[in-house]
């Protein structure tokens, strides 16, 4: 990714749409703690948590690709990403008509 591309990504959004709602859950970075927190927030069964943790372990064990574009800048920024953001819940919804 070029410096120009990175500058465009960091610019304020100029098209007018903005959402000022503060999320209920906002987890930064990718780690075992984050995966556990997401699973807990979603009320997932233990077997699914174990599956996700095994997948995370596999992900971290793989080397970064050495072919294609330079990913070094992306690699440095991986812990700055929000991999899960849960919007606030305004009452429980029981059907799609209530959404």
mmCIF file with all atom_site columns, N, CA and C in Angstrom, residues 16-24 87-88:
data_model
loop_
_atom_site.group_PDB
_atom_site.id
_atom_site.type_symbol
_atom_site.label_atom_id
_atom_site.label_alt_id
_atom_site.label_comp_id
_atom_site.label_asym_id
_atom_site.label_entity_id
_atom_site.label_seq_id
_atom_site.pdbx_PDB_ins_code
_atom_site.Cartn_x
_atom_site.Cartn_y
_atom_site.Cartn_z
_atom_site.occupancy
_atom_site.B_iso_or_equiv
_atom_site.pdbx_formal_charge
_atom_site.auth_seq_id
_atom_site.auth_comp_id
_atom_site.auth_asym_id
_atom_site.auth_atom_id
_atom_site.pdbx_PDB_model_num
ATOM 1  N N  . UNK A 1 16 ? -20.730 12.965 4.026  1.00 0.00 ? 16 UNK A N  1
ATOM 2  C CA . UNK A 1 16 ? -21.862 13.397 4.835  1.00 0.00 ? 16 UNK A CA 1
ATOM 3  C C  . UNK A 1 16 ? -22.477 12.377 5.764  1.00 0.00 ? 16 UNK A C  1
ATOM 4  N N  . UNK A 1 17 ? -22.256 11.099 5.543  1.00 0.00 ? 17 UNK A N  1
ATOM 5  C CA . UNK A 1 17 ? -22.853 10.110 6.437  1.00 0.00 ? 17 UNK A CA 1
ATOM 6  C C  . UNK A 1 17 ? -21.987 9.961  7.676  1.00 0.00 ? 17 UNK A C  1
ATOM 7  N N  . UNK A 1 18 ? -22.607 10.073 8.820  1.00 0.00 ? 18 UNK A N  1
ATOM 8  C CA . UNK A 1 18 ? -21.881 9.885  10.079 1.00 0.00 ? 18 UNK A CA 1
ATOM 9  C C  . UNK A 1 18 ? -22.805 9.189  11.065 1.00 0.00 ? 18 UNK A C  1
ATOM 10 N N  . UNK A 1 19 ? -22.236 8.376  11.886 1.00 0.00 ? 19 UNK A N  1
ATOM 11 C CA . UNK A 1 19 ? -22.993 7.643  12.893 1.00 0.00 ? 19 UNK A CA 1
ATOM 12 C C  . UNK A 1 19 ? -22.362 7.939  14.239 1.00 0.00 ? 19 UNK A C  1
ATOM 13 N N  . UNK A 1 20 ? -23.081 8.670  15.084 1.00 0.00 ? 20 UNK A N  1
ATOM 14 C CA . UNK A 1 20 ? -22.510 9.066  16.370 1.00 0.00 ? 20 UNK A CA 1
ATOM 15 C C  . UNK A 1 20 ? -22.894 8.123  17.504 1.00 0.00 ? 20 UNK A C  1
ATOM 16 N N  . UNK A 1 21 ? -23.355 6.935  17.170 1.00 0.00 ? 21 UNK A N  1
ATOM 17 C CA . UNK A 1 21 ? -23.740 5.943  18.168 1.00 0.00 ? 21 UNK A CA 1
ATOM 18 C C  . UNK A 1 21 ? -22.485 5.287  18.727 1.00 0.00 ? 21 UNK A C  1
ATOM 19 N N  . UNK A 1 22 ? -22.384 5.255  20.031 1.00 0.00 ? 22 UNK A N  1
ATOM 20 C CA . UNK A 1 22 ? -21.240 4.608  20.684 1.00 0.00 ? 22 UNK A CA 1
ATOM 21 C C  . UNK A 1 22 ? -21.531 3.110  20.797 1.00 0.00 ? 22 UNK A C  1
ATOM 22 N N  . UNK A 1 23 ? -20.634 2.255  20.325 1.00 0.00 ? 23 UNK A N  1
ATOM 23 C CA . UNK A 1 23 ? -20.888 0.814  20.366 1.00 0.00 ? 23 UNK A CA 1
ATOM 24 C C  . UNK A 1 23 ? -20.929 0.269  21.793 1.00 0.00 ? 23 UNK A C  1
ATOM 25 N N  . UNK A 1 24 ? -21.672 -0.816 21.940 1.00 0.00 ? 24 UNK A N  1
ATOM 26 C CA . UNK A 1 24 ? -21.762 -1.495 23.232 1.00 0.00 ? 24 UNK A CA 1
ATOM 27 C C  . UNK A 1 24 ? -20.454 -2.216 23.555 1.00 0.00 ? 24 UNK A C  1
ATOM 28 N N  . UNK A 1 87 ? -22.939 -3.054 18.040 1.00 0.00 ? 87 UNK A N  1
ATOM 29 C CA . UNK A 1 87 ? -23.724 -1.834 18.230 1.00 0.00 ? 87 UNK A CA 1
ATOM 30 C C  . UNK A 1 87 ? -24.551 -1.928 19.508 1.00 0.00 ? 87 UNK A C  1
ATOM 31 N N  . UNK A 1 88 ? -24.962 -0.778 20.041 1.00 0.00 ? 88 UNK A N  1
ATOM 32 C CA . UNK A 1 88 ? -25.781 -0.812 21.253 1.00 0.00 ? 88 UNK A CA 1
ATOM 33 C C  . UNK A 1 88 ? -27.138 -1.454 20.954 1.00 0.00 ? 88 UNK A C  1
#
